[in-house]
PDB file of C-alpha atoms and ligand atoms in Angstrom:
ATOM      1  CA  MET A1486     247.825 -31.159 118.486  1.00  0.00           C
ATOM      2  CA  ARG A1487     246.271 -29.716 115.382  1.00  0.00           C
ATOM      3  CA  ALA A1488     242.602 -29.058 114.783  1.00  0.00           C
ATOM      4  CA  LEU A1489     241.016 -28.088 111.500  1.00  0.00           C
ATOM      5  CA  ILE A1490     237.629 -26.509 112.119  1.00  0.00           C
ATOM      6  CA  LEU A1491     235.261 -26.250 109.176  1.00  0.00           C
ATOM      7  CA  GLY A1492     233.424 -23.148 110.309  1.00  0.00           C
ATOM      8  CA  GLY A1493     231.267 -20.283 109.179  1.00  0.00           C
ATOM      9  CA  THR A1494     229.213 -20.462 112.380  1.00  0.00           C
ATOM     10  CA  ALA A1495     229.256 -18.889 115.848  1.00  0.00           C
ATOM     11  CA  GLU A1496     229.960 -22.340 117.304  1.00  0.00           C
ATOM     12  CA  GLY A1497     232.987 -22.721 115.027  1.00  0.00           C
ATOM     13  CA  ARG A1498     234.396 -19.397 116.264  1.00  0.00           C
ATOM     14  CA  GLU A1499     233.780 -20.277 119.904  1.00  0.00           C
ATOM     15  CA  LEU A1500     235.419 -23.663 119.495  1.00  0.00           C
ATOM     16  CA  ALA A1501     238.472 -22.088 117.813  1.00  0.00           C
ATOM     17  CA  ALA A1502     238.902 -19.816 120.824  1.00  0.00           C
ATOM     18  CA  ARG A1503     238.469 -22.666 123.318  1.00  0.00           C
ATOM     19  CA  LEU A1504     240.905 -25.070 121.649  1.00  0.00           C
ATOM     20  CA  THR A1505     243.463 -22.292 121.072  1.00  0.00           C
ATOM     21  CA  ALA A1506     243.286 -21.458 124.801  1.00  0.00           C
ATOM     22  CA  GLU A1507     244.040 -25.134 125.544  1.00  0.00           C
ATOM     23  CA  GLY A1508     247.200 -24.989 123.449  1.00  0.00           C
ATOM     24  CA  TRP A1509     245.941 -26.586 120.233  1.00  0.00           C
ATOM     25  CA  ALA A1510     247.202 -25.312 116.888  1.00  0.00           C
ATOM     26  CA  VAL A1511     243.877 -24.366 115.326  1.00  0.00           C
ATOM     27  CA  THR A1512     243.084 -23.545 111.736  1.00  0.00           C
ATOM     28  CA  SER A1513     239.562 -22.462 110.855  1.00  0.00           C
ATOM     29  CA  SER A1514     238.314 -22.896 107.341  1.00  0.00           C
ATOM     30  CA  LEU A1515     235.664 -20.669 105.758  1.00  0.00           C
ATOM     31  CA  ALA A1516     233.979 -21.063 102.385  1.00  0.00           C
ATOM     32  CA  GLY A1517     234.341 -17.396 101.460  1.00  0.00           C
ATOM     33  CA  ARG A1518     230.645 -16.779 100.777  1.00  0.00           C
ATOM     34  CA  VAL A1519     230.316 -13.694 102.996  1.00  0.00           C
ATOM     35  CA  ALA A1520     232.172 -10.540 101.922  1.00  0.00           C
ATOM     36  CA  ALA A1521     233.336  -9.556 105.438  1.00  0.00           C
ATOM     37  CA  PRO A1522     233.052 -12.659 107.616  1.00  0.00           C
ATOM     38  CA  ARG A1523     233.391 -12.611 111.387  1.00  0.00           C
ATOM     39  CA  LEU A1524     236.804 -14.157 111.901  1.00  0.00           C
ATOM     40  CA  PRO A1525     237.745 -16.657 114.598  1.00  0.00           C
ATOM     41  CA  VAL A1526     240.986 -16.474 116.580  1.00  0.00           C
ATOM     42  CA  GLY A1527     243.909 -18.481 115.233  1.00  0.00           C
ATOM     43  CA  ARG A1528     244.791 -19.253 111.652  1.00  0.00           C
ATOM     44  CA  VAL A1529     242.104 -18.854 109.051  1.00  0.00           C
ATOM     45  CA  ARG A1530     242.025 -20.212 105.515  1.00  0.00           C
ATOM     46  CA  ILE A1531     239.338 -19.253 103.039  1.00  0.00           C
ATOM     47  CA  GLY A1532     237.941 -21.155 100.057  1.00  0.00           C
ATOM     48  CA  GLY A1533     237.031 -24.697  99.069  1.00  0.00           C
ATOM     49  CA  PHE A1534     239.406 -27.681  99.179  1.00  0.00           C
ATOM     50  CA  GLY A1535     238.372 -29.155  95.854  1.00  0.00           C
ATOM     51  CA  GLY A1536     235.994 -31.832  97.134  1.00  0.00           C
ATOM     52  CA  PRO A1537     236.617 -34.741  99.523  1.00  0.00           C
ATOM     53  CA  ALA A1538     239.937 -35.724  97.921  1.00  0.00           C
ATOM     54  CA  GLY A1539     241.270 -32.179  98.277  1.00  0.00           C
ATOM     55  CA  LEU A1540     240.240 -32.059 101.919  1.00  0.00           C
ATOM     56  CA  ALA A1541     241.813 -35.482 102.559  1.00  0.00           C
ATOM     57  CA  ARG A1542     245.059 -34.253 101.021  1.00  0.00           C
ATOM     58  CA  HIS A1543     244.972 -31.145 103.197  1.00  0.00           C
ATOM     59  CA  LEU A1544     244.450 -33.247 106.369  1.00  0.00           C
ATOM     60  CA  VAL A1545     247.520 -35.340 105.586  1.00  0.00           C
ATOM     61  CA  GLU A1546     249.733 -32.452 104.456  1.00  0.00           C
ATOM     62  CA  GLU A1547     248.884 -30.385 107.532  1.00  0.00           C
ATOM     63  CA  ASP A1548     249.125 -33.378 109.885  1.00  0.00           C
ATOM     64  CA  VAL A1549     245.682 -32.642 111.349  1.00  0.00           C
ATOM     65  CA  THR A1550     244.832 -34.537 114.550  1.00  0.00           C
ATOM     66  CA  VAL A1551     241.111 -33.739 114.683  1.00  0.00           C
ATOM     67  CA  LEU A1552     238.760 -32.474 112.006  1.00  0.00           C
ATOM     68  CA  VAL A1553     235.722 -30.635 113.367  1.00  0.00           C
ATOM     69  CA  ASP A1554     232.750 -30.116 111.109  1.00  0.00           C
ATOM     70  CA  ALA A1555     231.208 -27.059 112.764  1.00  0.00           C
ATOM     71  CA  THR A1556     229.476 -25.885 109.596  1.00  0.00           C
ATOM     72  CA  HIS A1557     225.882 -24.768 109.337  1.00  0.00           C
ATOM     73  CA  PRO A1558     223.433 -27.714 109.446  1.00  0.00           C
ATOM     74  CA  PHE A1559     222.308 -26.886 105.888  1.00  0.00           C
ATOM     75  CA  ALA A1560     225.844 -26.838 104.449  1.00  0.00           C
ATOM     76  CA  GLU A1561     225.552 -30.399 103.184  1.00  0.00           C
ATOM     77  CA  ARG A1562     228.328 -30.711 100.643  1.00  0.00           C
ATOM     78  CA  ILE A1563     231.145 -29.721 102.958  1.00  0.00           C
ATOM     79  CA  SER A1564     229.810 -32.137 105.607  1.00  0.00           C
ATOM     80  CA  ILE A1565     229.849 -34.937 103.026  1.00  0.00           C
ATOM     81  CA  SER A1566     233.444 -33.963 102.184  1.00  0.00           C
ATOM     82  CA  ALA A1567     234.376 -34.031 105.879  1.00  0.00           C
ATOM     83  CA  ALA A1568     232.948 -37.531 106.337  1.00  0.00           C
ATOM     84  CA  GLU A1569     234.597 -38.891 103.189  1.00  0.00           C
ATOM     85  CA  ALA A1570     237.969 -37.297 103.975  1.00  0.00           C
ATOM     86  CA  ALA A1571     237.880 -38.647 107.546  1.00  0.00           C
ATOM     87  CA  ARG A1572     237.055 -42.103 106.202  1.00  0.00           C
ATOM     88  CA  ALA A1573     239.876 -41.970 103.665  1.00  0.00           C
ATOM     89  CA  THR A1574     242.564 -40.708 106.058  1.00  0.00           C
ATOM     90  CA  GLY A1575     241.527 -42.101 109.453  1.00  0.00           C
ATOM     91  CA  VAL A1576     241.613 -38.582 110.949  1.00  0.00           C
ATOM     92  CA  ALA A1577     239.137 -38.282 113.836  1.00  0.00           C
ATOM     93  CA  LEU A1578     235.969 -36.376 112.934  1.00  0.00           C
ATOM     94  CA  VAL A1579     233.820 -34.439 115.384  1.00  0.00           C
ATOM     95  CA  ALA A1580     230.536 -33.105 113.974  1.00  0.00           C
ATOM     96  CA  LEU A1581     229.228 -30.110 115.916  1.00  0.00           C
ATOM     97  CA  HIS A1582     225.710 -29.184 114.900  1.00  0.00           C
ATOM     98  CA  ARG A1583     223.460 -27.119 117.115  1.00  0.00           C
ATOM     99  CA  PRO A1584     220.098 -28.711 117.987  1.00  0.00           C
ATOM    100  CA  ALA A1585     217.213 -28.054 115.616  1.00  0.00           C
ATOM    101  CA  TRP A1586     214.376 -25.765 116.742  1.00  0.00           C
ATOM    102  CA  THR A1587     211.113 -27.355 117.765  1.00  0.00           C
ATOM    103  CA  PRO A1588     207.789 -25.495 117.579  1.00  0.00           C
ATOM    104  CA  GLY A1589     207.148 -23.406 120.694  1.00  0.00           C
ATOM    105  CA  ARG A1590     203.719 -22.984 122.219  1.00  0.00           C
ATOM    106  CA  GLY A1591     201.461 -20.974 119.915  1.00  0.00           C
ATOM    107  CA  GLU A1592     203.784 -21.221 116.910  1.00  0.00           C
ATOM    108  CA  GLU A1593     202.192 -22.417 113.673  1.00  0.00           C
ATOM    109  CA  TRP A1594     204.754 -24.315 111.600  1.00  0.00           C
ATOM    110  CA  LEU A1595     204.217 -25.593 108.081  1.00  0.00           C
ATOM    111  CA  GLU A1596     207.134 -28.002 107.667  1.00  0.00           C
ATOM    112  CA  VAL A1597     208.580 -28.901 104.277  1.00  0.00           C
ATOM    113  CA  ASP A1598     211.565 -30.954 103.141  1.00  0.00           C
ATOM    114  CA  SER A1599     213.122 -28.586 100.631  1.00  0.00           C
ATOM    115  CA  MET A1600     213.239 -24.976  99.508  1.00  0.00           C
ATOM    116  CA  ALA A1601     211.450 -25.940  96.285  1.00  0.00           C
ATOM    117  CA  GLU A1602     208.573 -27.260  98.394  1.00  0.00           C
ATOM    118  CA  ALA A1603     208.636 -24.099 100.525  1.00  0.00           C
ATOM    119  CA  ALA A1604     208.384 -21.925  97.406  1.00  0.00           C
ATOM    120  CA  ALA A1605     205.463 -23.933  96.025  1.00  0.00           C
ATOM    121  CA  LEU A1606     203.625 -23.664  99.347  1.00  0.00           C
ATOM    122  CA  VAL A1607     204.262 -19.918  99.583  1.00  0.00           C
ATOM    123  CA  ARG A1608     202.903 -19.357  96.081  1.00  0.00           C
ATOM    124  CA  ARG A1609     199.766 -21.297  96.894  1.00  0.00           C
ATOM    125  CA  ARG A1610     199.000 -19.768 100.264  1.00  0.00           C
ATOM    126  CA  PHE A1611     200.718 -16.426 100.859  1.00  0.00           C
ATOM    127  CA  ARG A1612     201.131 -12.982  99.313  1.00  0.00           C
ATOM    128  CA  ALA A1613     203.664 -11.208 101.555  1.00  0.00           C
ATOM    129  CA  PRO A1614     206.361 -13.637 102.661  1.00  0.00           C
ATOM    130  CA  PHE A1615     209.392 -12.764 104.755  1.00  0.00           C
ATOM    131  CA  LEU A1616     212.368 -14.807 103.495  1.00  0.00           C
ATOM    132  CA  THR A1617     215.200 -15.402 105.981  1.00  0.00           C
ATOM    133  CA  ILE A1618     216.876 -18.209 104.060  1.00  0.00           C
ATOM    134  CA  GLY A1619     220.214 -16.677 103.083  1.00  0.00           C
ATOM    135  CA  ARG A1620     221.142 -15.806  99.504  1.00  0.00           C
ATOM    136  CA  GLN A1621     221.749 -19.088  97.778  1.00  0.00           C
ATOM    137  CA  GLN A1622     218.230 -20.434  97.288  1.00  0.00           C
ATOM    138  CA  LEU A1623     216.252 -17.302  96.493  1.00  0.00           C
ATOM    139  CA  ALA A1624     215.902 -18.416  92.868  1.00  0.00           C
ATOM    140  CA  HIS A1625     213.145 -20.829  93.954  1.00  0.00           C
ATOM    141  CA  PHE A1626     210.913 -17.791  94.541  1.00  0.00           C
ATOM    142  CA  ALA A1627     211.975 -15.807  91.471  1.00  0.00           C
ATOM    143  CA  GLU A1628     209.028 -16.717  89.276  1.00  0.00           C
ATOM    144  CA  ASP A1629     206.405 -15.575  91.725  1.00  0.00           C
ATOM    145  CA  ALA A1630     205.309 -12.303  90.148  1.00  0.00           C
ATOM    146  CA  GLU A1631     202.373 -11.891  92.535  1.00  0.00           C
ATOM    147  CA  GLY A1632     204.075 -12.174  95.914  1.00  0.00           C
ATOM    148  CA  ARG A1633     205.409  -9.076  97.674  1.00  0.00           C
ATOM    149  CA  TYR A1634     208.637 -10.332  99.206  1.00  0.00           C
ATOM    150  CA  LEU A1635     210.658  -9.089 102.151  1.00  0.00           C
ATOM    151  CA  ILE A1636     214.128 -10.653 101.859  1.00  0.00           C
ATOM    152  CA  ARG A1637     216.745 -10.443 104.593  1.00  0.00           C
ATOM    153  CA  CYS A1638     220.335 -11.518 104.114  1.00  0.00           C
ATOM    154  CA  VAL A1639     223.877 -10.562 105.071  1.00  0.00           C
ATOM    155  CA  ASP A1640     225.148  -9.554 101.620  1.00  0.00           C
ATOM    156  CA  GLU A1641     223.310  -8.218  98.567  1.00  0.00           C
ATOM    157  CA  PRO A1642     221.590 -11.151  96.813  1.00  0.00           C
ATOM    158  CA  GLU A1643     222.104 -11.875  93.141  1.00  0.00           C
ATOM    159  CA  PRO A1644     219.432 -12.566  90.529  1.00  0.00           C
ATOM    160  CA  PRO A1645     217.236 -14.393  89.793  1.00  0.00           C
ATOM    161  CA  LEU A1646     215.025 -12.876  92.498  1.00  0.00           C
ATOM    162  CA  PRO A1647     211.285 -12.331  92.867  1.00  0.00           C
ATOM    163  CA  PRO A1648     210.377  -9.149  90.944  1.00  0.00           C
ATOM    164  CA  ASN A1649     208.345  -7.511  93.710  1.00  0.00           C
ATOM    165  CA  ARG A1650     210.744  -7.357  96.633  1.00  0.00           C
ATOM    166  CA  THR A1651     212.370  -5.333  99.388  1.00  0.00           C
ATOM    167  CA  VAL A1652     215.834  -6.455 100.455  1.00  0.00           C
ATOM    168  CA  VAL A1653     217.081  -5.755 103.973  1.00  0.00           C
ATOM    169  CA  LEU A1654     220.772  -6.372 104.606  1.00  0.00           C
ATOM    170  CA  SER A1655     221.663  -7.254 108.182  1.00  0.00           C
ATOM    171  CA  ARG A1656     223.296  -9.851 110.362  1.00  0.00           C
ATOM    172  CA  GLY A1657     221.986 -11.298 113.632  1.00  0.00           C
ATOM    173  CA  PRO A1658     221.586 -11.665 116.523  1.00  0.00           C
ATOM    174  CA  TYR A1659     218.085 -10.200 116.552  1.00  0.00           C
ATOM    175  CA  GLU A1660     215.657  -9.075 119.284  1.00  0.00           C
ATOM    176  CA  VAL A1661     211.996 -10.075 119.390  1.00  0.00           C
ATOM    177  CA  ALA A1662     210.647  -6.487 119.557  1.00  0.00           C
ATOM    178  CA  ALA A1663     212.657  -5.426 116.496  1.00  0.00           C
ATOM    179  CA  GLU A1664     211.585  -8.544 114.600  1.00  0.00           C
ATOM    180  CA  ARG A1665     207.932  -7.813 115.423  1.00  0.00           C
ATOM    181  CA  LYS A1666     208.335  -4.236 114.222  1.00  0.00           C
ATOM    182  CA  LEU A1667     209.942  -5.326 110.956  1.00  0.00           C
ATOM    183  CA  MET A1668     207.213  -7.880 110.273  1.00  0.00           C
ATOM    184  CA  ARG A1669     204.504  -5.340 111.098  1.00  0.00           C
ATOM    185  CA  ASP A1670     206.096  -2.535 109.052  1.00  0.00           C
ATOM    186  CA  TYR A1671     206.167  -4.749 105.971  1.00  0.00           C
ATOM    187  CA  ALA A1672     202.823  -6.417 106.751  1.00  0.00           C
ATOM    188  CA  VAL A1673     204.276  -9.850 106.107  1.00  0.00           C
ATOM    189  CA  ASP A1674     201.854 -12.770 106.109  1.00  0.00           C
ATOM    190  CA  CYS A1675     204.333 -15.592 106.731  1.00  0.00           C
ATOM    191  CA  LEU A1676     207.947 -16.248 107.664  1.00  0.00           C
ATOM    192  CA  VAL A1677     210.086 -18.624 105.610  1.00  0.00           C
ATOM    193  CA  THR A1678     213.161 -20.098 107.267  1.00  0.00           C
ATOM    194  CA  LYS A1679     215.433 -23.098 107.418  1.00  0.00           C
ATOM    195  CA  ASN A1680     215.533 -24.998 110.695  1.00  0.00           C
ATOM    196  CA  SER A1681     218.971 -23.650 111.552  1.00  0.00           C
ATOM    197  CA  GLY A1682     218.556 -23.830 115.322  1.00  0.00           C
ATOM    198  CA  GLY A1683     220.413 -21.637 117.808  1.00  0.00           C
ATOM    199  CA  ALA A1684     219.543 -18.579 119.851  1.00  0.00           C
ATOM    200  CA  ALA A1685     220.881 -15.816 117.595  1.00  0.00           C
ATOM    201  CA  THR A1686     218.025 -15.946 115.089  1.00  0.00           C
ATOM    202  CA  HIS A1687     215.271 -17.501 117.207  1.00  0.00           C
ATOM    203  CA  ALA A1688     213.576 -14.127 117.829  1.00  0.00           C
ATOM    204  CA  LYS A1689     211.846 -14.208 114.420  1.00  0.00           C
ATOM    205  CA  LEU A1690     209.926 -17.323 115.466  1.00  0.00           C
ATOM    206  CA  GLU A1691     208.709 -15.611 118.631  1.00  0.00           C
ATOM    207  CA  ALA A1692     207.751 -12.494 116.669  1.00  0.00           C
ATOM    208  CA  ALA A1693     205.812 -14.581 114.127  1.00  0.00           C
ATOM    209  CA  ARG A1694     204.008 -16.310 116.993  1.00  0.00           C
ATOM    210  CA  ASP A1695     203.125 -12.962 118.619  1.00  0.00           C
ATOM    211  CA  LEU A1696     201.724 -11.665 115.324  1.00  0.00           C
ATOM    212  CA  ARG A1697     200.001 -15.014 114.593  1.00  0.00           C
ATOM    213  CA  LYS A1698     201.863 -15.504 111.332  1.00  0.00           C
ATOM    214  CA  PRO A1699     202.629 -19.013 110.126  1.00  0.00           C
ATOM    215  CA  VAL A1700     206.215 -20.194 109.684  1.00  0.00           C
ATOM    216  CA  VAL A1701     207.191 -22.171 106.588  1.00  0.00           C
ATOM    217  CA  MET A1702     210.000 -24.237 108.085  1.00  0.00           C
ATOM    218  CA  VAL A1703     212.424 -26.203 105.914  1.00  0.00           C
ATOM    219  CA  ARG A1704     213.475 -29.352 107.740  1.00  0.00           C
ATOM    220  CA  ARG A1705     217.151 -30.169 108.109  1.00  0.00           C
ATOM    221  CA  PRO A1706     218.882 -32.538 105.761  1.00  0.00           C
ATOM    222  CA  ARG A1707     220.171 -35.780 107.272  1.00  0.00           C
ATOM    223  CA  LEU A1708     223.639 -35.269 108.744  1.00  0.00           C
ATOM    224  CA  PRO A1709     226.198 -36.884 106.438  1.00  0.00           C
ATOM    225  CA  GLY A1710     228.867 -38.816 108.310  1.00  0.00           C
ATOM    226  CA  ALA A1711     226.737 -39.597 111.366  1.00  0.00           C
ATOM    227  CA  ASP A1712     228.185 -43.121 111.178  1.00  0.00           C
ATOM    228  CA  ILE A1713     231.827 -42.060 111.346  1.00  0.00           C
ATOM    229  CA  ALA A1714     231.776 -38.834 113.374  1.00  0.00           C
ATOM    230  CA  VAL A1715     231.441 -38.205 117.082  1.00  0.00           C
ATOM    231  CA  VAL A1716     228.271 -36.119 116.862  1.00  0.00           C
ATOM    232  CA  VAL A1717     227.824 -33.356 119.452  1.00  0.00           C
ATOM    233  CA  GLU A1718     225.408 -30.455 119.862  1.00  0.00           C
ATOM    234  CA  ASP A1719     227.400 -27.870 121.822  1.00  0.00           C
ATOM    235  CA  VAL A1720     230.877 -26.435 122.098  1.00  0.00           C
ATOM    236  CA  ASP A1721     231.671 -27.975 125.528  1.00  0.00           C
ATOM    237  CA  SER A1722     230.992 -31.440 124.156  1.00  0.00           C
ATOM    238  CA  ALA A1723     233.065 -30.684 121.058  1.00  0.00           C
ATOM    239  CA  VAL A1724     236.034 -29.661 123.227  1.00  0.00           C
ATOM    240  CA  ARG A1725     235.755 -32.913 125.200  1.00  0.00           C
ATOM    241  CA  ALA A1726     235.450 -34.970 122.018  1.00  0.00           C
ATOM    242  CA  ALA A1727     238.500 -33.256 120.502  1.00  0.00           C
ATOM    243  CA  ARG A1728     240.534 -33.910 123.669  1.00  0.00           C
ATOM    244  CA  ARG A1729     239.573 -37.603 123.627  1.00  0.00           C
ATOM    245  CA  ALA A1730     240.470 -37.897 119.951  1.00  0.00           C
ATOM    246  CA  GLY A1731     243.800 -36.193 120.660  1.00  0.00           C
ATOM    247  CA  TRP A1732     244.659 -38.583 123.510  1.00  0.00           C
ATOM    248  CA  THR A1733     243.845 -41.707 121.535  1.00  0.00           C
ATOM    249  CA  ARG A1734     245.877 -40.774 118.497  1.00  0.00           C
TER     250      ARG A1734
HETATM  251  P1  NAP B2057     228.058 -26.354 101.019  1.00  0.00           P
HETATM  252  O1  NAP B2057     227.007 -26.300  99.976  1.00  0.00           O
HETATM  253  O2  NAP B2057     228.099 -27.498 101.927  1.00  0.00           O
HETATM  254  O3  NAP B2057     229.495 -26.223 100.367  1.00  0.00           O
HETATM  255  C1  NAP B2057     229.744 -25.972  99.012  1.00  0.00           C
HETATM  256  C2  NAP B2057     231.239 -25.972  98.805  1.00  0.00           C
HETATM  257  O4  NAP B2057     231.827 -24.832  99.434  1.00  0.00           O
HETATM  258  C3  NAP B2057     231.924 -27.163  99.448  1.00  0.00           C
HETATM  259  O5  NAP B2057     231.862 -28.286  98.605  1.00  0.00           O
HETATM  260  C4  NAP B2057     233.330 -26.634  99.667  1.00  0.00           C
HETATM  261  O6  NAP B2057     234.057 -26.584  98.465  1.00  0.00           O
HETATM  262  C5  NAP B2057     233.059 -25.199 100.051  1.00  0.00           C
HETATM  263  N1  NAP B2057     232.923 -25.006 101.508  1.00  0.00           N
HETATM  264  C6  NAP B2057     231.801 -24.956 102.256  1.00  0.00           C
HETATM  265  N2  NAP B2057     232.076 -24.716 103.539  1.00  0.00           N
HETATM  266  C7  NAP B2057     233.429 -24.612 103.612  1.00  0.00           C
HETATM  267  C8  NAP B2057     234.312 -24.353 104.677  1.00  0.00           C
HETATM  268  N3  NAP B2057     233.892 -24.125 105.946  1.00  0.00           N
HETATM  269  N4  NAP B2057     235.656 -24.314 104.381  1.00  0.00           N
HETATM  270  C9  NAP B2057     236.102 -24.519 103.113  1.00  0.00           C
HETATM  271  N5  NAP B2057     235.291 -24.764 102.080  1.00  0.00           N
HETATM  272  C10 NAP B2057     233.974 -24.799 102.320  1.00  0.00           C
HETATM  273  O7  NAP B2057     228.031 -25.027 101.924  1.00  0.00           O
HETATM  274  P2  NAP B2057     227.124 -23.717 101.861  1.00  0.00           P
HETATM  275  O8  NAP B2057     225.732 -24.059 102.235  1.00  0.00           O
HETATM  276  O9  NAP B2057     227.431 -23.014 100.586  1.00  0.00           O
HETATM  277  O10 NAP B2057     227.762 -22.907 103.078  1.00  0.00           O
HETATM  278  C11 NAP B2057     229.053 -22.341 102.965  1.00  0.00           C
HETATM  279  C12 NAP B2057     229.559 -21.948 104.334  1.00  0.00           C
HETATM  280  O11 NAP B2057     228.691 -20.991 104.913  1.00  0.00           O
HETATM  281  C13 NAP B2057     229.668 -23.116 105.305  1.00  0.00           C
HETATM  282  O12 NAP B2057     230.976 -23.133 105.817  1.00  0.00           O
HETATM  283  C14 NAP B2057     228.627 -22.845 106.367  1.00  0.00           C
HETATM  284  O13 NAP B2057     229.066 -23.165 107.669  1.00  0.00           O
HETATM  285  C15 NAP B2057     228.358 -21.355 106.216  1.00  0.00           C
HETATM  286  N6  NAP B2057     226.925 -21.063 106.410  1.00  0.00           N
HETATM  287  C16 NAP B2057     225.993 -21.677 105.647  1.00  0.00           C
HETATM  288  C17 NAP B2057     224.650 -21.409 105.840  1.00  0.00           C
HETATM  289  C18 NAP B2057     223.582 -22.119 105.040  1.00  0.00           C
HETATM  290  O14 NAP B2057     222.408 -21.882 105.298  1.00  0.00           O
HETATM  291  N7  NAP B2057     223.929 -23.005 104.108  1.00  0.00           N
HETATM  292  C19 NAP B2057     224.263 -20.494 106.831  1.00  0.00           C
HETATM  293  C20 NAP B2057     225.251 -19.874 107.608  1.00  0.00           C
HETATM  294  C21 NAP B2057     226.572 -20.160 107.376  1.00  0.00           C
HETATM  295  P3  NAP B2057     235.071 -27.763  98.031  1.00  0.00           P
HETATM  296  O15 NAP B2057     234.209 -28.899  97.618  1.00  0.00           O
HETATM  297  O16 NAP B2057     235.851 -27.160  96.926  1.00  0.00           O
HETATM  298  O17 NAP B2057     235.920 -28.104  99.226  1.00  0.00           O
END
């Protein structure tokens, strides 16, 4: 049986290892955004498919039994492609998205629906934000000439960027004590993040709570394909869903 895992996440890598160990022929697909990505076991392909039609063609050509959308919850376009390609081809779709974070005791969250809204709120209320939002949406903050920004991402970000900034390049997982130190050293006055969920980057929320700094939290987009996919929240459930889809084919 063949699985195509749309990855770029820790869950995608774990699932590739689990299905490979069960004898599946697994190919993991990455977008190619990160210069030196962590690679899963098994075959890996890198780069887009050319939209839903390209992905549908790939599913048929490669005789894929199960398509797993294990992408990041904010990677919306590829999830739309997965749903449309599954609909067009009849290939079973499993959507694996880790649960969203919920505010812990003592955490002050200011929830918004988009990065544009987050940027507007930051400009109104804060002067020293800590951005942990990846590289792709930093442009929303670029016109804020007054804010002193701490920006953390995996690879060097490209302009447009806020003029007054310090960029820290690193990749999780992170520890609470180190997160507290970083936030203290740069005297940040808020944390800006997407509601990615998961344990690897949760420490920043605990550090912000300890330092009594508010969190500007971008809510998740609606999951595309919830009507056609078997939706699961952890790798064990994804393995079971893939097995079931394999049996019923
Ligand atoms: P996106 O906006 O949903 O995708 C943009 C385009 O990139 C897609 O239309 C597709 O191109 C291609 N693409 C995305 N993921 C792909 C994959 N796994 N395999 C092959 N092509 C892929 O995605 P994004 O937000 O740029 O994220 C890109 C990747 O980074 C995702 O795989 C995601 O899991 C990972 N990631 C994203 C975030 C985040 O915050 N967005 C955080 C951590 C990791 P075509 O239309 O040409 O097929």
